[in-house]
Amino acid sequence: MRGLVCAGGEATRLGELTRVANKHLLPVGRWPMIYYPLQLLQRAGVREVLVVTGKGHAGQMIDLLGDGHLTARGSDEPLLDLDLTYKVQTRPGGIAQVVGMAREFARDEKLVVVLGDNIFERAHAAEIAAWGARDDGALVFVKDVPDPEQFGVVVYGDDGRVADIVEKAGVVDTRYASPPTSHAVVGLYCYPPDVFDVIDRLEPSARGELEITDVNRHYAHEGRLDVVEVDGWWEDAGKHWEHLAEIGRRVEETGVNR
């Protein structure tokens, strides 16, 4: 397996903070945000990782992470032991577009994708390894949320398997007046090598981007999409600046990527 961290985007929700740094370099607890998805991939046994970042602060990202072998300041304690590659996203085009940028990097291997602003209490290394040992199909992680209308949620068939994905029911996807479940798809996805063929066939959405929901829906309709419910807490660290401190406190209290 190879890994991809999606660390681009404008991050307008974080206001003035992202004028001075890519949001994924902002502090969450004692670490820059980008360390958390990289650590998750490392704990899942993924060593070769592509980081796709925006052009505004790409140099800062490379200066921080280098080749992916980092030790804690003032000691020899290893923080990260990865082989990193970088690409720059020059304009917003959707998460699926970023995944498509990993085609040459993946080289027909399976791809584990983490959004750079998603932080998990548990790394789900066993679940990712089990998926990696399978022959086919995609895997997404879901979390039961109180506001499913704000997310893409899964639809289960009579057999209990994922039958469809509904994005912001009643607003974006008008097939449903309200969300059919509260299982929101979070920013951790596992794709087989044919994901790039799927992306090639996508049409841009109404906002002009290639949507990751459409990728997941493709696998759902083919009966090739499995789900794992997130164990422990999950946070989207890109919401607003006050949230960064809250997540940092949670990391200190419970640990992260356990």
Short mmCIF file of C-alpha atoms in Angstrom, two decimals:
data_model
loop_
_atom_site.label_atom_id
_atom_site.label_comp_id
_atom_site.label_asym_id
_atom_site.label_seq_id
_atom_site.Cartn_x
_atom_site.Cartn_y
_atom_site.Cartn_z
CA MET A 1 0.00 0.00 0.00
CA ARG A 2 0.97 3.60 -0.55
CA GLY A 3 -0.38 6.67 1.20
CA LEU A 4 -1.72 10.06 0.17
CA VAL A 5 -2.24 13.09 2.40
CA CYS A 6 -4.47 15.79 0.89
CA ALA A 7 -3.05 19.00 2.32
CA GLY A 8 -4.07 21.72 -0.13
CA GLY A 9 -7.15 23.94 -0.24
CA GLU A 10 -7.77 27.56 0.64
CA ALA A 11 -8.99 26.95 4.23
CA THR A 12 -11.12 30.09 4.27
CA ARG A 13 -12.94 28.84 7.38
CA LEU A 14 -9.78 29.51 9.39
CA GLY A 15 -9.69 33.14 8.34
CA GLU A 16 -6.51 35.16 8.74
CA LEU A 17 -4.47 32.23 10.07
CA THR A 18 -4.11 30.76 6.60
CA ARG A 19 -2.62 33.95 5.19
CA VAL A 20 0.62 33.13 7.01
CA ALA A 21 0.70 29.32 6.73
CA ASN A 22 -0.96 26.35 5.09
CA LYS A 23 -3.66 25.26 7.55
CA HIS A 24 -2.03 21.85 7.87
CA LEU A 25 1.01 23.52 9.43
CA LEU A 26 -1.03 25.20 12.18
CA PRO A 27 -0.51 23.88 15.73
CA VAL A 28 -2.92 21.32 17.15
CA GLY A 29 -1.72 20.52 20.63
CA ARG A 30 2.04 20.11 20.62
CA TRP A 31 2.31 19.17 16.93
CA PRO A 32 1.64 20.78 13.55
CA MET A 33 -1.63 19.42 12.16
CA ILE A 34 0.08 17.57 9.29
CA TYR A 35 1.93 15.25 11.70
CA TYR A 36 -1.29 13.46 12.70
CA PRO A 37 -2.34 12.03 9.30
CA LEU A 38 1.26 11.11 8.57
CA GLN A 39 1.54 9.26 11.87
CA LEU A 40 -1.73 7.45 11.14
CA LEU A 41 -0.35 6.15 7.85
CA GLN A 42 2.91 5.10 9.50
CA ARG A 43 1.06 3.17 12.20
CA ALA A 44 -0.98 1.46 9.50
CA GLY A 45 2.25 0.17 7.96
CA VAL A 46 2.37 2.62 5.06
CA ARG A 47 5.84 4.02 4.41
CA GLU A 48 5.74 5.64 0.96
CA VAL A 49 3.50 8.72 1.13
CA LEU A 50 2.61 11.48 -1.32
CA VAL A 51 1.76 14.87 0.18
CA VAL A 52 -0.30 17.11 -2.12
CA THR A 53 -0.25 20.69 -0.93
CA GLY A 54 -1.22 24.12 -2.23
CA LYS A 55 1.22 26.39 -4.02
CA GLY A 56 0.99 29.26 -1.51
CA HIS A 57 3.00 27.62 1.27
CA ALA A 58 4.47 24.51 -0.38
CA GLY A 59 7.99 25.57 0.58
CA GLN A 60 7.05 25.69 4.25
CA MET A 61 5.64 22.17 4.04
CA ILE A 62 8.82 20.80 2.47
CA ASP A 63 11.04 22.71 4.89
CA LEU A 64 9.17 21.16 7.82
CA LEU A 65 8.82 17.57 6.65
CA GLY A 66 11.84 17.13 4.40
CA ASP A 67 12.19 13.54 3.23
CA GLY A 68 9.87 12.27 5.96
CA HIS A 69 12.47 11.22 8.55
CA LEU A 70 11.94 13.46 11.58
CA THR A 71 13.19 13.34 15.14
CA ALA A 72 11.88 15.37 18.05
CA ARG A 73 13.71 18.61 18.65
CA GLY A 74 16.50 18.29 21.19
CA SER A 75 16.51 14.47 21.15
CA ASP A 76 16.91 11.41 18.96
CA GLU A 77 13.29 10.33 19.50
CA PRO A 78 11.81 9.48 16.08
CA LEU A 79 8.59 11.28 15.21
CA LEU A 80 8.17 10.14 11.62
CA ASP A 81 9.99 7.55 9.53
CA LEU A 82 8.45 7.86 6.07
CA ASP A 83 9.56 8.27 2.47
CA LEU A 84 7.78 11.43 1.31
CA THR A 85 7.04 12.70 -2.19
CA TYR A 86 5.39 16.05 -2.90
CA LYS A 87 3.05 17.48 -5.52
CA VAL A 88 1.51 20.94 -5.72
CA GLN A 89 -2.17 21.56 -6.45
CA THR A 90 -2.23 24.85 -8.35
CA ARG A 91 -5.99 25.44 -8.17
CA PRO A 92 -8.88 23.93 -6.18
CA GLY A 93 -10.40 20.97 -8.00
CA GLY A 94 -11.87 18.67 -5.37
CA ILE A 95 -10.55 15.78 -3.33
CA ALA A 96 -11.03 13.35 -6.21
CA GLN A 97 -8.77 15.51 -8.36
CA VAL A 98 -6.08 15.30 -5.66
CA VAL A 99 -6.43 11.51 -5.56
CA GLY A 100 -6.03 11.50 -9.34
CA MET A 101 -2.70 13.30 -8.95
CA ALA A 102 -1.34 10.18 -7.22
CA ARG A 103 -1.63 7.98 -10.32
CA GLU A 104 2.08 7.79 -11.14
CA PHE A 105 3.05 7.66 -7.49
CA ALA A 106 0.74 4.72 -6.70
CA ARG A 107 2.11 2.57 -9.53
CA ASP A 108 -0.78 0.11 -9.52
CA GLU A 109 -0.66 -0.37 -5.76
CA LYS A 110 -3.49 0.22 -3.31
CA LEU A 111 -3.84 3.73 -1.95
CA VAL A 112 -4.74 4.89 1.57
CA VAL A 113 -5.98 8.49 1.49
CA VAL A 114 -6.16 10.77 4.54
CA LEU A 115 -7.41 14.35 4.52
CA GLY A 116 -4.75 16.47 6.15
CA ASP A 117 -7.16 18.13 8.57
CA ASN A 118 -8.80 14.93 9.85
CA ILE A 119 -7.54 13.69 13.22
CA PHE A 120 -8.46 10.35 14.78
CA GLU A 121 -8.15 8.98 18.29
CA ARG A 122 -7.32 5.57 16.83
CA ALA A 123 -5.27 4.83 13.72
CA HIS A 124 -7.37 1.78 12.68
CA ALA A 125 -4.18 0.04 11.62
CA ALA A 126 -5.72 -3.45 11.85
CA GLU A 127 -8.70 -2.52 9.67
CA ILE A 128 -6.47 -0.90 7.04
CA ALA A 129 -4.13 -3.91 7.03
CA ALA A 130 -7.09 -6.29 6.64
CA TRP A 131 -8.34 -4.28 3.67
CA GLY A 132 -4.84 -4.28 2.17
CA ALA A 133 -4.78 -8.08 2.27
CA ARG A 134 -8.00 -8.33 0.25
CA ASP A 135 -8.14 -8.75 -3.50
CA ASP A 136 -10.58 -6.02 -4.45
CA GLY A 137 -12.89 -3.22 -3.40
CA ALA A 138 -12.73 0.10 -1.59
CA LEU A 139 -13.12 0.93 2.08
CA VAL A 140 -14.37 4.11 3.75
CA PHE A 141 -14.61 5.03 7.41
CA VAL A 142 -17.82 6.44 8.88
CA LYS A 143 -18.84 8.15 12.09
CA ASP A 144 -22.28 8.49 13.66
CA VAL A 145 -22.88 12.26 13.73
CA PRO A 146 -25.67 14.47 15.15
CA ASP A 147 -25.86 16.63 11.99
CA PRO A 148 -25.80 14.18 9.06
CA GLU A 149 -27.37 16.79 6.75
CA GLN A 150 -23.93 18.45 6.67
CA PHE A 151 -22.15 15.36 5.34
CA GLY A 152 -22.07 12.63 2.78
CA VAL A 153 -23.76 9.66 4.46
CA VAL A 154 -24.02 5.99 3.54
CA VAL A 155 -27.19 4.20 2.52
CA TYR A 156 -27.41 0.53 3.47
CA GLY A 157 -29.24 -2.10 1.46
CA ASP A 158 -31.37 -4.91 2.83
CA ASP A 159 -28.26 -7.10 3.01
CA GLY A 160 -26.48 -4.57 5.23
CA ARG A 161 -23.94 -3.58 2.59
CA VAL A 162 -23.45 -0.03 1.37
CA ALA A 163 -25.82 0.63 -1.52
CA ASP A 164 -25.31 4.36 -2.08
CA ILE A 165 -23.79 7.60 -0.80
CA VAL A 166 -25.96 10.69 -0.27
CA GLU A 167 -24.24 14.09 -0.15
CA LYS A 168 -26.04 16.70 2.00
CA ALA A 169 -29.51 15.22 1.60
CA GLY A 170 -32.20 17.67 0.58
CA VAL A 171 -29.70 20.31 -0.49
CA VAL A 172 -27.07 18.80 -2.78
CA ASP A 173 -28.66 15.37 -3.29
CA THR A 174 -32.39 16.01 -3.60
CA ARG A 175 -33.28 12.33 -4.01
CA TYR A 176 -33.67 12.33 -0.24
CA ALA A 177 -35.49 15.04 1.70
CA SER A 178 -33.52 14.12 4.81
CA PRO A 179 -30.44 11.98 5.51
CA PRO A 180 -31.25 8.25 5.30
CA THR A 181 -28.65 7.46 8.00
CA SER A 182 -26.38 9.36 10.38
CA HIS A 183 -23.24 7.50 9.27
CA ALA A 184 -21.10 10.28 7.82
CA VAL A 185 -18.14 9.42 5.60
CA VAL A 186 -14.98 10.89 7.17
CA GLY A 187 -11.64 11.73 5.61
CA LEU A 188 -10.01 8.31 5.57
CA TYR A 189 -10.46 6.27 2.37
CA CYS A 190 -8.84 3.12 0.97
CA TYR A 191 -8.91 2.54 -2.79
CA PRO A 192 -7.86 -0.26 -5.15
CA PRO A 193 -5.66 0.54 -8.17
CA ASP A 194 -8.63 1.07 -10.51
CA VAL A 195 -9.63 4.25 -8.62
CA PHE A 196 -7.82 6.30 -11.27
CA ASP A 197 -10.02 4.81 -14.02
CA VAL A 198 -13.05 5.79 -11.94
CA ILE A 199 -11.77 9.36 -11.58
CA ASP A 200 -11.12 9.58 -15.34
CA ARG A 201 -14.84 9.03 -15.94
CA LEU A 202 -16.07 11.62 -13.43
CA GLU A 203 -17.88 14.78 -14.46
CA PRO A 204 -17.32 17.99 -12.47
CA SER A 205 -20.04 18.80 -9.94
CA ALA A 206 -22.10 21.99 -9.89
CA ARG A 207 -19.23 23.73 -8.10
CA GLY A 208 -16.82 22.67 -10.83
CA GLU A 209 -14.89 20.08 -8.83
CA LEU A 210 -14.37 16.32 -8.94
CA GLU A 211 -16.15 15.00 -5.87
CA ILE A 212 -14.87 12.16 -3.73
CA THR A 213 -18.51 11.28 -2.98
CA ASP A 214 -18.92 10.33 -6.66
CA VAL A 215 -15.91 8.02 -6.40
CA ASN A 216 -17.34 6.33 -3.32
CA ARG A 217 -20.77 6.11 -4.91
CA HIS A 218 -19.27 4.28 -7.90
CA TYR A 219 -17.89 1.54 -5.65
CA ALA A 220 -21.14 1.41 -3.68
CA HIS A 221 -23.21 0.87 -6.82
CA GLU A 222 -20.85 -1.91 -7.91
CA GLY A 223 -21.16 -3.60 -4.52
CA ARG A 224 -17.44 -3.06 -3.90
CA LEU A 225 -17.56 -0.58 -1.02
CA ASP A 226 -17.16 -1.63 2.60
CA VAL A 227 -17.35 0.58 5.68
CA VAL A 228 -15.73 0.61 9.09
CA GLU A 229 -17.20 2.70 11.87
CA VAL A 230 -14.63 4.94 13.51
CA ASP A 231 -13.60 3.74 16.95
CA GLY A 232 -13.10 6.64 19.34
CA TRP A 233 -13.31 10.30 18.43
CA TRP A 234 -12.76 11.93 15.07
CA GLU A 235 -12.32 15.63 14.39
CA ASP A 236 -12.21 17.87 11.33
CA ALA A 237 -9.55 20.41 12.34
CA GLY A 238 -10.32 22.77 9.47
CA LYS A 239 -13.56 24.24 10.82
CA HIS A 240 -12.60 27.37 12.75
CA TRP A 241 -9.64 28.64 14.75
CA GLU A 242 -11.23 28.08 18.18
CA HIS A 243 -11.63 24.41 17.32
CA LEU A 244 -7.87 23.90 17.01
CA ALA A 245 -7.36 24.48 20.73
CA GLU A 246 -10.25 22.16 21.61
CA ILE A 247 -8.77 19.34 19.53
CA GLY A 248 -5.35 19.94 21.04
CA ARG A 249 -6.78 19.48 24.52
CA ARG A 250 -8.52 16.29 23.44
CA VAL A 251 -5.29 14.91 22.00
CA GLU A 252 -3.51 15.57 25.30
CA GLU A 253 -6.31 13.95 27.32
CA THR A 254 -6.82 10.74 25.33
CA GLY A 255 -3.88 10.33 23.01
CA VAL A 256 -4.10 10.14 19.23
CA ASN A 257 -3.63 7.51 16.51
CA ARG A 258 -3.60 4.81 19.16
#
